[in-house]
mmCIF file of N, CA and C in Angstrom:
data_model
loop_
_atom_site.group_PDB
_atom_site.id
_atom_site.type_symbol
_atom_site.label_atom_id
_atom_site.label_comp_id
_atom_site.label_asym_id
_atom_site.label_seq_id
_atom_site.Cartn_x
_atom_site.Cartn_y
_atom_site.Cartn_z
ATOM 1 N N MET P 1 -5.799 -12.039 18.583
ATOM 2 C CA MET P 1 -5.750 -11.573 19.651
ATOM 3 C C MET P 1 -4.221 -11.405 20.041
ATOM 4 N N THR P 2 -3.753 -12.548 19.498
ATOM 5 C CA THR P 2 -2.087 -12.162 19.803
ATOM 6 C C THR P 2 -1.274 -11.634 18.953
ATOM 7 N N GLU P 3 -2.054 -11.058 17.945
ATOM 8 C CA GLU P 3 -1.551 -10.067 17.471
ATOM 9 C C GLU P 3 -1.687 -8.384 17.888
ATOM 10 N N TYR P 4 -2.564 -8.072 18.799
ATOM 11 C CA TYR P 4 -2.858 -7.261 19.346
ATOM 12 C C TYR P 4 -2.248 -6.927 20.412
ATOM 13 N N PHE P 5 -1.900 -8.515 21.467
ATOM 14 C CA PHE P 5 -0.733 -8.095 22.148
ATOM 15 C C PHE P 5 0.837 -7.877 21.868
ATOM 16 N N PHE P 6 0.751 -8.765 20.855
ATOM 17 C CA PHE P 6 2.407 -8.608 20.391
ATOM 18 C C PHE P 6 2.565 -6.895 20.049
ATOM 19 N N LEU P 7 1.764 -6.301 19.139
ATOM 20 C CA LEU P 7 1.801 -5.046 19.477
ATOM 21 C C LEU P 7 1.937 -4.112 20.334
ATOM 22 N N LEU P 8 1.234 -4.138 20.971
ATOM 23 C CA LEU P 8 1.141 -3.554 22.447
ATOM 24 C C LEU P 8 2.933 -3.561 23.029
ATOM 25 N N ILE P 9 2.939 -4.909 23.219
ATOM 26 C CA ILE P 9 4.086 -5.329 24.020
ATOM 27 C C ILE P 9 5.656 -4.626 22.932
ATOM 28 N N LEU P 10 5.500 -4.533 21.409
ATOM 29 C CA LEU P 10 6.742 -4.209 20.677
ATOM 30 C C LEU P 10 6.642 -2.935 20.854
ATOM 31 N N SER P 11 5.576 -2.149 20.965
ATOM 32 C CA SER P 11 5.658 -0.696 20.666
ATOM 33 C C SER P 11 5.460 0.011 22.434
ATOM 34 N N PHE P 12 5.827 -0.942 23.670
ATOM 35 C CA PHE P 12 6.466 -0.564 24.705
ATOM 36 C C PHE P 12 7.975 -0.699 24.795
ATOM 37 N N VAL P 13 8.511 -1.580 24.167
ATOM 38 C CA VAL P 13 9.520 -2.175 24.050
ATOM 39 C C VAL P 13 10.207 -1.133 23.423
ATOM 40 N N MET P 14 9.954 -0.506 22.656
ATOM 41 C CA MET P 14 10.260 0.734 21.460
ATOM 42 C C MET P 14 10.525 1.821 22.252
ATOM 43 N N LEU P 15 9.344 2.143 22.954
ATOM 44 C CA LEU P 15 9.218 3.349 23.515
ATOM 45 C C LEU P 15 9.808 3.357 24.591
ATOM 46 N N VAL P 16 10.258 2.150 25.450
ATOM 47 C CA VAL P 16 11.339 2.449 26.737
ATOM 48 C C VAL P 16 12.786 2.568 26.158
ATOM 49 N N GLY P 17 13.111 1.473 25.059
ATOM 50 C CA GLY P 17 14.437 1.571 24.618
ATOM 51 C C GLY P 17 14.944 2.513 24.227
ATOM 52 N N MET P 18 14.161 3.501 23.260
ATOM 53 C CA MET P 18 14.570 4.771 22.430
ATOM 54 C C MET P 18 14.778 5.869 23.590
ATOM 55 N N SER P 19 13.443 5.985 24.697
ATOM 56 C CA SER P 19 13.479 6.471 25.656
ATOM 57 C C SER P 19 14.944 6.632 26.411
ATOM 58 N N ALA P 20 15.472 5.388 26.928
ATOM 59 C CA ALA P 20 16.524 4.933 27.215
ATOM 60 C C ALA P 20 17.714 5.535 26.660
ATOM 61 N N TYR P 21 17.950 5.011 25.579
ATOM 62 C CA TYR P 21 19.215 5.775 24.306
ATOM 63 C C TYR P 21 19.394 6.837 24.544
ATOM 64 N N LEU P 22 18.238 7.765 24.370
ATOM 65 C CA LEU P 22 18.154 9.268 24.404
ATOM 66 C C LEU P 22 18.819 9.842 25.859
ATOM 67 N N TRP P 23 18.418 8.968 26.856
ATOM 68 C CA TRP P 23 18.839 9.353 28.116
ATOM 69 C C TRP P 23 20.173 9.341 28.264
ATOM 70 N N HIS P 24 20.618 8.055 27.792
ATOM 71 C CA HIS P 24 21.745 7.842 27.627
ATOM 72 C C HIS P 24 22.665 8.524 27.102
ATOM 73 N N LEU P 25 22.306 9.297 25.998
ATOM 74 C CA LEU P 25 22.825 10.243 25.241
ATOM 75 C C LEU P 25 23.265 11.541 25.911
ATOM 76 N N TYR P 26 22.180 11.882 26.376
ATOM 77 C CA TYR P 26 22.253 13.151 26.991
ATOM 78 C C TYR P 26 23.277 13.009 28.309
ATOM 79 N N LYS P 27 23.341 12.184 28.899
ATOM 80 C CA LYS P 27 24.243 11.738 30.328
ATOM 81 C C LYS P 27 25.867 11.912 29.569
ATOM 82 N N LEU P 28 26.011 11.219 28.699
ATOM 83 C CA LEU P 28 27.071 10.993 27.823
ATOM 84 C C LEU P 28 27.660 12.098 27.870
ATOM 85 N N LYS P 29 26.818 13.124 27.202
ATOM 86 C CA LYS P 29 27.200 14.435 26.703
ATOM 87 C C LYS P 29 27.209 15.420 28.052
ATOM 88 N N LYS P 30 26.597 15.318 28.885
ATOM 89 C CA LYS P 30 26.780 16.417 30.439
ATOM 90 C C LYS P 30 28.108 15.419 30.904
ATOM 91 N N LYS P 31 28.094 14.442 30.685
ATOM 92 C CA LYS P 31 29.025 13.602 31.460
ATOM 93 C C LYS P 31 30.986 14.445 30.930
ATOM 94 N N SER P 32 30.847 14.342 29.676
ATOM 95 C CA SER P 32 32.328 14.687 28.991
ATOM 96 C C SER P 32 32.094 16.266 28.292
ATOM 97 N N GLY P 33 30.832 17.269 28.733
ATOM 98 C CA GLY P 33 30.688 18.385 28.431
ATOM 99 C C GLY P 33 30.606 18.742 26.876
ATOM 100 N N ASP P 34 31.343 19.738 26.391
ATOM 101 C CA ASP P 34 30.911 19.860 25.029
ATOM 102 C C ASP P 34 31.715 19.189 23.985
ATOM 103 N N SER P 35 33.131 18.252 24.702
ATOM 104 C CA SER P 35 33.533 17.329 23.648
ATOM 105 C C SER P 35 32.855 16.543 22.688
ATOM 106 N N TYR P 36 31.619 16.372 23.443
ATOM 107 C CA TYR P 36 30.745 14.898 22.527
ATOM 108 C C TYR P 36 29.775 15.987 21.532
ATOM 109 N N LYS P 37 29.531 15.954 20.981
ATOM 110 C CA LYS P 37 28.475 16.387 20.121
ATOM 111 C C LYS P 37 27.732 15.552 19.492
ATOM 112 N N ILE P 38 26.510 15.861 20.070
ATOM 113 C CA ILE P 38 25.703 14.721 19.140
ATOM 114 C C ILE P 38 24.688 15.666 18.018
ATOM 115 N N GLU P 39 24.748 14.636 16.871
ATOM 116 C CA GLU P 39 24.409 15.807 15.475
ATOM 117 C C GLU P 39 22.837 15.892 15.773
ATOM 118 N N ILE P 40 22.317 16.391 15.262
ATOM 119 C CA ILE P 40 20.866 17.034 15.257
ATOM 120 C C ILE P 40 19.845 15.980 14.828
ATOM 121 N N LYS P 41 20.439 15.404 13.697
ATOM 122 C CA LYS P 41 19.457 14.729 12.737
ATOM 123 C C LYS P 41 19.395 13.298 13.721
ATOM 124 N N ASN P 42 20.484 12.542 14.691
ATOM 125 C CA ASN P 42 20.368 11.685 15.462
ATOM 126 C C ASN P 42 19.211 11.967 16.257
ATOM 127 N N ILE P 43 19.142 12.856 16.879
ATOM 128 C CA ILE P 43 18.229 13.892 18.174
ATOM 129 C C ILE P 43 16.811 13.565 17.494
ATOM 130 N N LEU P 44 16.728 13.971 16.093
ATOM 131 C CA LEU P 44 15.356 13.999 15.398
ATOM 132 C C LEU P 44 14.916 12.796 15.132
ATOM 133 N N ALA P 45 15.788 11.530 15.100
ATOM 134 C CA ALA P 45 15.430 10.567 14.602
ATOM 135 C C ALA P 45 14.465 9.610 15.568
ATOM 136 N N LEU P 46 15.836 9.936 17.005
ATOM 137 C CA LEU P 46 15.309 9.203 17.944
ATOM 138 C C LEU P 46 13.891 9.963 18.459
ATOM 139 N N VAL P 47 13.799 11.298 18.534
ATOM 140 C CA VAL P 47 12.394 11.702 18.886
ATOM 141 C C VAL P 47 11.694 11.084 17.973
ATOM 142 N N PHE P 48 11.626 11.204 16.560
ATOM 143 C CA PHE P 48 10.588 10.914 15.646
ATOM 144 C C PHE P 48 10.162 9.374 16.370
ATOM 145 N N PHE P 49 10.917 8.364 16.565
ATOM 146 C CA PHE P 49 10.715 6.732 16.881
ATOM 147 C C PHE P 49 10.360 7.175 18.166
ATOM 148 N N ILE P 50 10.396 7.836 19.233
ATOM 149 C CA ILE P 50 9.723 7.519 20.347
ATOM 150 C C ILE P 50 8.276 7.957 20.394
ATOM 151 N N LEU P 51 8.362 9.352 19.439
ATOM 152 C CA LEU P 51 6.809 9.875 19.444
ATOM 153 C C LEU P 51 5.883 8.661 19.032
ATOM 154 N N LEU P 52 6.510 8.010 17.726
ATOM 155 C CA LEU P 52 5.925 6.962 16.871
ATOM 156 C C LEU P 52 5.728 6.023 17.706
ATOM 157 N N SER P 53 6.630 5.440 18.559
ATOM 158 C CA SER P 53 6.221 4.309 19.602
ATOM 159 C C SER P 53 5.084 4.333 20.367
ATOM 160 N N GLY P 54 5.065 5.711 20.933
ATOM 161 C CA GLY P 54 4.573 6.271 22.060
ATOM 162 C C GLY P 54 3.039 6.377 21.667
ATOM 163 N N ALA P 55 2.785 7.067 20.515
ATOM 164 C CA ALA P 55 1.396 7.151 19.705
ATOM 165 C C ALA P 55 0.785 5.550 19.436
ATOM 166 N N LEU P 56 1.629 4.609 19.025
ATOM 167 C CA LEU P 56 1.422 3.633 18.592
ATOM 168 C C LEU P 56 0.993 2.618 20.287
ATOM 169 N N PHE P 57 1.601 2.901 21.292
ATOM 170 C CA PHE P 57 1.361 2.308 22.440
ATOM 171 C C PHE P 57 -0.251 3.028 23.174
ATOM 172 N N VAL P 58 -0.069 4.185 23.036
ATOM 173 C CA VAL P 58 -1.352 4.680 23.730
ATOM 174 C C VAL P 58 -2.519 4.115 22.665
ATOM 175 N N HIS P 59 -2.453 4.140 21.353
ATOM 176 C CA HIS P 59 -3.268 3.811 20.265
ATOM 177 C C HIS P 59 -4.062 2.383 21.030
ATOM 178 N N SER P 60 -3.131 1.215 21.650
ATOM 179 C CA SER P 60 -3.452 -0.037 21.490
ATOM 180 C C SER P 60 -3.681 -0.048 22.888
ATOM 181 N N LEU P 61 -3.360 0.571 23.825
ATOM 182 C CA LEU P 61 -3.569 0.698 25.165
ATOM 183 C C LEU P 61 -5.182 1.002 25.257
ATOM 184 N N LEU P 62 -5.808 2.056 24.298
ATOM 185 C CA LEU P 62 -6.992 2.343 24.584
ATOM 186 C C LEU P 62 -7.913 1.261 24.843
ATOM 187 N N ASP P 63 -7.670 0.250 23.554
ATOM 188 C CA ASP P 63 -8.976 -1.172 23.820
ATOM 189 C C ASP P 63 -8.663 -2.044 24.454
ATOM 190 N N LEU P 64 -7.467 -2.099 25.523
ATOM 191 C CA LEU P 64 -6.831 -2.823 26.481
ATOM 192 C C LEU P 64 -8.039 -3.428 26.960
ATOM 193 N N PRO P 65 -9.076 -2.439 27.968
ATOM 194 C CA PRO P 65 -10.030 -3.536 28.817
ATOM 195 C C PRO P 65 -11.025 -3.706 27.842
ATOM 196 N N ASN P 66 -11.312 -3.654 27.135
ATOM 197 C CA ASN P 66 -12.002 -4.454 25.891
ATOM 198 C C ASN P 66 -11.427 -5.546 25.347
ATOM 199 N N VAL P 67 -10.505 -5.954 25.175
ATOM 200 C CA VAL P 67 -10.016 -7.014 24.669
ATOM 201 C C VAL P 67 -9.642 -8.098 25.877
ATOM 202 N N LEU P 68 -9.374 -7.590 27.204
ATOM 203 C CA LEU P 68 -9.116 -8.161 28.510
ATOM 204 C C LEU P 68 -10.401 -8.771 28.567
ATOM 205 N N ALA P 69 -11.772 -8.065 28.298
ATOM 206 C CA ALA P 69 -12.993 -8.341 28.833
ATOM 207 C C ALA P 69 -13.626 -8.957 27.737
ATOM 208 N N ASN P 70 -13.334 -9.323 26.434
ATOM 209 C CA ASN P 70 -13.824 -9.522 25.003
ATOM 210 C C ASN P 70 -14.779 -8.981 24.953
ATOM 211 N N LYS P 71 -14.786 -7.481 25.047
ATOM 212 C CA LYS P 71 -15.645 -6.694 24.968
ATOM 213 C C LYS P 71 -16.021 -6.308 23.101
ATOM 214 N N THR P 72 -16.948 -6.698 22.293
ATOM 215 C CA THR P 72 -16.878 -6.010 21.383
ATOM 216 C C THR P 72 -18.052 -5.711 20.613
ATOM 217 N N GLU P 73 -17.850 -5.229 19.424
ATOM 218 C CA GLU P 73 -19.256 -4.142 19.185
ATOM 219 C C GLU P 73 -19.301 -5.157 18.005
ATOM 220 N N GLN P 74 -20.672 -5.162 17.237
ATOM 221 C CA GLN P 74 -21.529 -6.032 16.015
ATOM 222 C C GLN P 74 -22.227 -5.042 14.947
ATOM 223 N N TYR P 75 -21.677 -5.372 13.747
ATOM 224 C CA TYR P 75 -22.327 -4.693 12.626
ATOM 225 C C TYR P 75 -23.160 -5.835 11.895
ATOM 226 N N LYS P 76 -23.902 -5.441 11.041
ATOM 227 C CA LYS P 76 -24.314 -6.494 10.182
ATOM 228 C C LYS P 76 -25.199 -5.458 9.271
ATOM 229 N N GLY P 77 -24.669 -5.949 8.199
ATOM 230 C CA GLY P 77 -25.182 -4.948 6.869
ATOM 231 C C GLY P 77 -24.161 -4.955 5.961
ATOM 232 N N ASN P 78 -24.382 -4.186 4.541
ATOM 233 C CA ASN P 78 -23.512 -3.935 3.414
ATOM 234 C C ASN P 78 -22.166 -3.167 3.877
ATOM 235 N N CYS P 79 -21.336 -3.764 3.061
ATOM 236 C CA CYS P 79 -20.103 -3.400 3.491
ATOM 237 C C CYS P 79 -19.275 -3.449 2.201
ATOM 238 N N GLU P 80 -17.925 -3.390 2.070
ATOM 239 C CA GLU P 80 -17.225 -2.983 1.157
ATOM 240 C C GLU P 80 -15.717 -3.882 1.578
ATOM 241 N N VAL P 81 -15.465 -4.947 0.967
ATOM 242 C CA VAL P 81 -14.165 -5.800 1.391
ATOM 243 C C VAL P 81 -12.678 -5.371 0.412
ATOM 244 N N TRP P 82 -11.955 -4.883 0.914
ATOM 245 C CA TRP P 82 -10.463 -5.119 0.192
ATOM 246 C C TRP P 82 -9.606 -5.917 0.962
ATOM 247 N N VAL P 83 -8.942 -6.144 -0.224
ATOM 248 C CA VAL P 83 -7.674 -7.535 0.098
ATOM 249 C C VAL P 83 -6.338 -6.941 -0.128
ATOM 250 N N PHE P 84 -5.351 -6.677 0.680
ATOM 251 C CA PHE P 84 -4.119 -6.140 0.667
ATOM 252 C C PHE P 84 -3.359 -7.276 0.948
ATOM 253 N N GLU P 85 -2.512 -7.675 0.009
ATOM 254 C CA GLU P 85 -1.298 -8.822 -0.061
ATOM 255 C C GLU P 85 -0.006 -8.194 -0.094
ATOM 256 N N SER P 86 0.694 -8.978 0.605
ATOM 257 C CA SER P 86 2.198 -8.697 0.596
ATOM 258 C C SER P 86 2.935 -9.588 0.707
ATOM 259 N N ALA P 87 4.151 -9.997 0.972
ATOM 260 C CA ALA P 87 5.015 -10.661 1.258
ATOM 261 C C ALA P 87 4.631 -11.465 2.603
ATOM 262 N N ARG P 88 4.273 -10.484 3.472
ATOM 263 C CA ARG P 88 4.320 -11.014 4.760
ATOM 264 C C ARG P 88 2.680 -11.990 4.879
ATOM 265 N N GLY P 89 1.742 -11.960 3.679
ATOM 266 C CA GLY P 89 0.606 -12.173 3.919
ATOM 267 C C GLY P 89 -0.621 -11.416 3.617
ATOM 268 N N GLY P 90 -0.384 -10.072 4.010
ATOM 269 C CA GLY P 90 -1.371 -8.922 3.852
ATOM 270 C C GLY P 90 -2.281 -8.750 4.813
ATOM 271 N N HIS P 91 -3.329 -8.364 4.739
ATOM 272 C CA HIS P 91 -4.403 -7.941 5.662
ATOM 273 C C HIS P 91 -5.805 -7.479 4.585
ATOM 274 N N THR P 92 -6.778 -7.838 5.542
ATOM 275 C CA THR P 92 -8.387 -7.421 5.033
ATOM 276 C C THR P 92 -8.936 -5.999 5.764
ATOM 277 N N SER P 93 -9.382 -5.255 4.934
ATOM 278 C CA SER P 93 -10.083 -4.331 5.130
ATOM 279 C C SER P 93 -11.569 -4.324 4.873
ATOM 280 N N VAL P 94 -12.129 -3.868 5.982
ATOM 281 C CA VAL P 94 -13.862 -4.144 5.819
ATOM 282 C C VAL P 94 -14.428 -2.608 6.013
ATOM 283 N N GLU P 95 -15.185 -2.122 5.063
ATOM 284 C CA GLU P 95 -15.596 -0.792 5.401
ATOM 285 C C GLU P 95 -16.684 -0.734 5.560
ATOM 286 N N PHE P 96 -17.431 0.067 6.229
ATOM 287 C CA PHE P 96 -19.164 0.230 6.495
ATOM 288 C C PHE P 96 -19.096 1.064 7.123
ATOM 289 N N GLU P 97 -20.280 2.090 6.803
ATOM 290 C CA GLU P 97 -20.577 3.341 7.532
ATOM 291 C C GLU P 97 -19.504 4.088 7.713
ATOM 292 N N ASN P 98 -19.218 4.218 8.531
ATOM 293 C CA ASN P 98 -17.911 5.194 9.101
ATOM 294 C C ASN P 98 -16.837 4.682 9.791
ATOM 295 N N HIS P 99 -16.617 3.329 9.651
ATOM 296 C CA HIS P 99 -15.741 2.470 9.998
ATOM 297 C C HIS P 99 -14.758 1.632 8.758
ATOM 298 N N ASN P 100 -13.478 1.489 9.379
ATOM 299 C CA ASN P 100 -12.631 0.926 8.295
ATOM 300 C C ASN P 100 -12.156 -0.108 9.339
ATOM 301 N N ILE P 101 -12.859 -1.404 9.051
ATOM 302 C CA ILE P 101 -12.395 -2.694 10.053
ATOM 303 C C ILE P 101 -10.751 -3.408 9.661
ATOM 304 N N MET P 102 -9.865 -3.430 10.472
ATOM 305 C CA MET P 102 -8.831 -3.908 9.844
ATOM 306 C C MET P 102 -8.632 -5.742 10.339
ATOM 307 N N PHE P 103 -8.111 -6.745 9.593
ATOM 308 C CA PHE P 103 -7.997 -7.644 10.082
ATOM 309 C C PHE P 103 -6.725 -7.929 10.073
ATOM 310 N N PRO P 104 -5.758 -8.405 10.621
ATOM 311 C CA PRO P 104 -4.096 -8.294 10.411
ATOM 312 C C PRO P 104 -3.656 -9.490 9.605
ATOM 313 N N GLU P 105 -4.494 -10.480 9.183
ATOM 314 C CA GLU P 105 -3.975 -11.206 8.225
ATOM 315 C C GLU P 105 -4.798 -11.289 7.104
ATOM 316 N N ASN P 106 -4.561 -12.066 6.144
ATOM 317 C CA ASN P 106 -4.922 -12.168 5.084
ATOM 318 C C ASN P 106 -6.104 -13.137 4.808
ATOM 319 N N TYR P 107 -7.537 -12.266 4.621
ATOM 320 C CA TYR P 107 -8.830 -13.088 5.129
ATOM 321 C C TYR P 107 -8.820 -14.206 4.006
ATOM 322 N N GLN P 108 -8.653 -15.451 4.563
ATOM 323 C CA GLN P 108 -8.566 -16.656 3.188
ATOM 324 C C GLN P 108 -10.122 -16.587 2.852
ATOM 325 N N GLY P 109 -10.130 -16.864 1.220
ATOM 326 C CA GLY P 109 -11.216 -16.795 0.420
ATOM 327 C C GLY P 109 -11.823 -15.459 0.532
ATOM 328 N N ALA P 110 -11.496 -14.361 0.721
ATOM 329 C CA ALA P 110 -12.268 -13.080 0.561
ATOM 330 C C ALA P 110 -11.604 -12.788 -0.807
ATOM 331 N N GLU P 111 -12.805 -12.374 -1.097
ATOM 332 C CA GLU P 111 -12.112 -11.098 -2.829
ATOM 333 C C GLU P 111 -13.120 -10.320 -2.220
ATOM 334 N N GLU P 112 -12.023 -9.268 -3.219
ATOM 335 C CA GLU P 112 -12.689 -7.714 -2.759
ATOM 336 C C GLU P 112 -14.335 -7.675 -3.574
ATOM 337 N N GLY P 113 -15.119 -6.634 -3.084
ATOM 338 C CA GLY P 113 -16.222 -6.325 -3.639
ATOM 339 C C GLY P 113 -17.032 -6.212 -2.810
ATOM 340 N N SER P 114 -18.297 -5.780 -2.684
ATOM 341 C CA SER P 114 -19.677 -5.507 -1.734
ATOM 342 C C SER P 114 -20.333 -7.196 -1.058
ATOM 343 N N TYR P 115 -20.325 -6.881 -0.131
ATOM 344 C CA TYR P 115 -20.798 -8.044 0.396
ATOM 345 C C TYR P 115 -21.848 -7.690 1.869
ATOM 346 N N TYR P 116 -22.897 -8.800 1.925
ATOM 347 C CA TYR P 116 -23.093 -8.630 3.103
ATOM 348 C C TYR P 116 -22.745 -9.283 4.573
ATOM 349 N N CYS P 117 -22.327 -7.974 5.230
ATOM 350 C CA CYS P 117 -21.429 -8.713 6.482
ATOM 351 C C CYS P 117 -21.879 -8.986 8.150
ATOM 352 N N GLU P 118 -21.009 -9.820 8.649
ATOM 353 C CA GLU P 118 -21.066 -10.092 9.796
ATOM 354 C C GLU P 118 -20.132 -9.382 10.675
ATOM 355 N N VAL P 119 -19.661 -8.351 11.216
ATOM 356 C CA VAL P 119 -18.446 -8.289 11.697
ATOM 357 C C VAL P 119 -18.423 -7.893 13.092
ATOM 358 N N GLU P 120 -17.332 -8.604 13.679
ATOM 359 C CA GLU P 120 -17.244 -8.085 15.312
ATOM 360 C C GLU P 120 -15.734 -7.690 15.663
ATOM 361 N N TYR P 121 -15.629 -6.411 16.022
ATOM 362 C CA TYR P 121 -14.372 -5.921 16.277
ATOM 363 C C TYR P 121 -14.333 -4.743 17.697
ATOM 364 N N TYR P 122 -13.239 -4.440 17.679
ATOM 365 C CA TYR P 122 -12.810 -3.730 18.934
ATOM 366 C C TYR P 122 -13.029 -2.255 18.919
ATOM 367 N N PRO P 123 -14.248 -1.727 19.284
ATOM 368 C CA PRO P 123 -14.106 -0.241 19.035
ATOM 369 C C PRO P 123 -13.212 0.998 18.892
ATOM 370 N N ARG P 124 -12.272 0.814 19.894
ATOM 371 C CA ARG P 124 -11.267 2.163 19.797
ATOM 372 C C ARG P 124 -10.485 1.842 18.634
ATOM 373 N N THR P 125 -10.196 0.493 18.456
ATOM 374 C CA THR P 125 -8.904 0.572 17.586
ATOM 375 C C THR P 125 -9.124 -0.074 16.054
ATOM 376 N N GLU P 126 -11.022 -0.536 15.972
ATOM 377 C CA GLU P 126 -10.822 -1.110 14.703
ATOM 378 C C GLU P 126 -10.823 -1.830 14.545
ATOM 379 N N THR P 127 -10.003 -2.599 15.136
ATOM 380 C CA THR P 127 -9.767 -4.260 14.730
ATOM 381 C C THR P 127 -9.998 -5.212 14.912
ATOM 382 N N GLY P 128 -10.583 -5.892 13.696
ATOM 383 C CA GLY P 128 -11.451 -6.854 13.425
ATOM 384 C C GLY P 128 -11.464 -8.218 14.410
ATOM 385 N N LYS P 129 -11.991 -8.735 14.885
ATOM 386 C CA LYS P 129 -12.158 -10.065 15.648
ATOM 387 C C LYS P 129 -12.780 -11.578 14.845
ATOM 388 N N SER P 130 -14.287 -11.144 13.945
ATOM 389 C CA SER P 130 -14.326 -12.148 13.390
ATOM 390 C C SER P 130 -15.335 -11.306 12.346
ATOM 391 N N LEU P 131 -15.305 -12.132 11.173
ATOM 392 C CA LEU P 131 -15.828 -11.626 9.934
ATOM 393 C C LEU P 131 -17.077 -12.751 9.435
ATOM 394 N N LYS P 132 -17.917 -12.477 9.047
ATOM 395 C CA LYS P 132 -18.624 -13.309 7.710
ATOM 396 C C LYS P 132 -18.749 -12.443 6.855
ATOM 397 N N LEU P 133 -18.856 -13.241 5.787
ATOM 398 C CA LEU P 133 -18.991 -12.644 4.590
ATOM 399 C C LEU P 133 -20.451 -13.751 3.641
ATOM 400 N N TYR P 134 -21.231 -12.692 3.287
ATOM 401 C CA TYR P 134 -22.518 -13.373 2.779
ATOM 402 C C TYR P 134 -22.659 -12.474 1.248
ATOM 403 N N GLU P 135 -23.097 -12.945 0.302
ATOM 404 C CA GLU P 135 -23.185 -12.775 -1.084
ATOM 405 C C GLU P 135 -24.560 -11.571 -0.834
ATOM 406 N N THR P 136 -25.452 -12.054 -0.320
ATOM 407 C CA THR P 136 -26.725 -10.974 0.083
ATOM 408 C C THR P 136 -27.347 -11.483 1.334
ATOM 409 N N LYS P 137 -28.115 -10.337 1.860
ATOM 410 C CA LYS P 137 -28.668 -10.671 3.305
ATOM 411 C C LYS P 137 -29.667 -11.979 3.284
ATOM 412 N N GLY P 138 -29.408 -13.087 4.011
ATOM 413 C CA GLY P 138 -29.994 -14.052 4.120
ATOM 414 C C GLY P 138 -29.504 -14.956 3.330
ATOM 415 N N GLY P 139 -28.482 -15.086 2.669
ATOM 416 C CA GLY P 139 -27.852 -15.817 1.345
ATOM 417 C C GLY P 139 -26.909 -16.863 2.017
ATOM 418 N N GLU P 140 -26.472 -17.255 1.321
ATOM 419 C CA GLU P 140 -25.199 -18.560 1.493
ATOM 420 C C GLU P 140 -23.978 -17.911 2.048
ATOM 421 N N LEU P 141 -23.495 -18.620 2.914
ATOM 422 C CA LEU P 141 -22.199 -17.641 3.936
ATOM 423 C C LEU P 141 -21.079 -18.470 2.639
ATOM 424 N N LEU P 142 -20.394 -17.028 2.825
ATOM 425 C CA LEU P 142 -19.238 -17.365 1.438
ATOM 426 C C LEU P 142 -18.036 -17.940 2.389
ATOM 427 N N SER P 143 -17.556 -16.851 3.201
ATOM 428 C CA SER P 143 -16.507 -17.483 4.439
ATOM 429 C C SER P 143 -16.591 -16.716 5.434
ATOM 430 N N SER P 144 -16.125 -17.577 6.389
ATOM 431 C CA SER P 144 -16.311 -16.622 7.799
ATOM 432 C C SER P 144 -14.795 -17.447 8.608
ATOM 433 N N LYS P 145 -14.381 -16.020 9.325
ATOM 434 C CA LYS P 145 -13.327 -16.321 10.132
ATOM 435 C C LYS P 145 -13.520 -16.531 11.836
#
């Protein structure tokens, strides 16, 4: 849950910061007239980051009521597990039906493959809260988070 709030706050700070910087450039240009020119690539880069952080903020904001109320959806059934490793630890992706649930940290003990899963996740952002992996239905618990 801390990853969710970190992403929400970071995207909000980026959105406000980039918007304020664009406003500052506009005011600076207006104050000094045509003598100060802003390169189009700088404006496009700022607009790109504003749109990116805005989309990330809105996407994260959609699940805020579910996160605060601890309202999750559950799935039990067959799934595919994908482990992505990087220098920062990576993440785990669980695919079932039409869903792709992401777990921010690398799920310890999980290996790529087909399992019987019990997944608890936030429905709008499809961010995982808990995961239990079984070799088969009713089989031994391989790992859980």
